[in-house]
Coordinates of C-alpha atoms in Angstrom, one line a residue:
X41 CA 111.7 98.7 102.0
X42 CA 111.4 101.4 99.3
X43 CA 108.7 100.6 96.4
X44 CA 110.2 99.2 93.6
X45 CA 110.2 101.5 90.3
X46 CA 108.4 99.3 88.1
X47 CA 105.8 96.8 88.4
X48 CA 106.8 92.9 88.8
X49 CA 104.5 91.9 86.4
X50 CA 104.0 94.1 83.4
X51 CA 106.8 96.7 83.6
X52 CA 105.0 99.8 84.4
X53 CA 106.4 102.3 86.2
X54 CA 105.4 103.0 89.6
X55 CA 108.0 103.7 92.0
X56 CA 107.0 107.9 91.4
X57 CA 103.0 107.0 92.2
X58 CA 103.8 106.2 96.1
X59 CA 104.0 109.4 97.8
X60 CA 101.3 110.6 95.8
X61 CA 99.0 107.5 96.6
X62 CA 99.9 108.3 100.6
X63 CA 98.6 111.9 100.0
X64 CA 95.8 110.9 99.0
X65 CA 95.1 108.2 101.2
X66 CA 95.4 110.9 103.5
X67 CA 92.7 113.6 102.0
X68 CA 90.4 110.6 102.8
X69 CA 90.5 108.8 99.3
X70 CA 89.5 104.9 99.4
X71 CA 92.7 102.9 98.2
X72 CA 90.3 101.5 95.0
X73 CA 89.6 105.4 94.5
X74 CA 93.4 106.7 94.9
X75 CA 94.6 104.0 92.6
X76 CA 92.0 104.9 90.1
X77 CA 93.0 108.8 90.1
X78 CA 96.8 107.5 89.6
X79 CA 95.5 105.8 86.4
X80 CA 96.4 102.4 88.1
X81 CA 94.1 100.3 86.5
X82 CA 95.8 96.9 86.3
X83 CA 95.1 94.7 88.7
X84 CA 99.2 93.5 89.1
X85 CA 100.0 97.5 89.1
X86 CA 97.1 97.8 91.9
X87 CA 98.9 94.8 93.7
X88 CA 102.2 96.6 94.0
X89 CA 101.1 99.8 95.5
X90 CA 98.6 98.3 97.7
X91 CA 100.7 95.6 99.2
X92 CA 104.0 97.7 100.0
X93 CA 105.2 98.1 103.4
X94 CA 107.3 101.0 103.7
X95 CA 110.0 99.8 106.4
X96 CA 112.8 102.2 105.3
X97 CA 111.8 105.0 107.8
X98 CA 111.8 101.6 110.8
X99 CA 115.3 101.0 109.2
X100 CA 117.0 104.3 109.8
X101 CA 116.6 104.3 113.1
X102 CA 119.2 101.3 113.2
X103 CA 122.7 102.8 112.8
X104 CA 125.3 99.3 112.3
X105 CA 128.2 101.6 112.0
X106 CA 127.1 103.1 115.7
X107 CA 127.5 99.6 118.0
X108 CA 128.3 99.5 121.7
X109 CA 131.1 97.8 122.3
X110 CA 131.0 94.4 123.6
X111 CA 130.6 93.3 126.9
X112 CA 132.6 90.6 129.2
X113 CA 131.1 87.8 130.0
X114 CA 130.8 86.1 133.1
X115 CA 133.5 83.1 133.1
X116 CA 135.0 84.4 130.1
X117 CA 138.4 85.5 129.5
X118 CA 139.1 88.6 131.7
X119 CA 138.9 92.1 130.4
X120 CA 142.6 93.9 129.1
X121 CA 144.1 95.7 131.3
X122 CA 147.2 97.8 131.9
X123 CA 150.9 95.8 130.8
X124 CA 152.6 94.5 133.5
X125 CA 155.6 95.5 134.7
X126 CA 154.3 98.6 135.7
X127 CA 155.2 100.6 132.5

């Protein structure tokens, strides 16, 4: 989902490095040679920001307060309709 802030294993903080790791992966840095310019040199620090999967972008796209209502079933009870009694 969203990176943690500090790493699992020996508390560094990381959770500021990620956008900054993506911008470089982008200016054609290897991963080894990004993570060395963020000063990343543990090897549990080097696990965090390389393993990450950034799923929070996937996630917006799924609204739960925005459902569509539910829809009747064939052989289930039948759909509400207007009172009876004509009122």
């Amino acid at each position: 989902m969203i990176i943690p802030v500090r790493c699992f294993t020996c508390g560094k903080v990381i959770g500021n490095m990620w956008q900054t790791y993506l911008d470089l992966l982008q200016a054609e840095y290897s991963e080894g040679d990004a993570m060395d310019a963020l000063g990343l040199n543990r090897y549990c620090c080097r696990r965090m920001v390389m393993t990450h999967v950034d799923l929070i972008e996937k996630l917006l796209n799924y609204n739960t307060l925005e459902r569509a209502p539910p829809q009747s079933q064939a052989g289930g009870p039948p759909a509400p309709g207007p009172p009876a009694g004509g009122q």
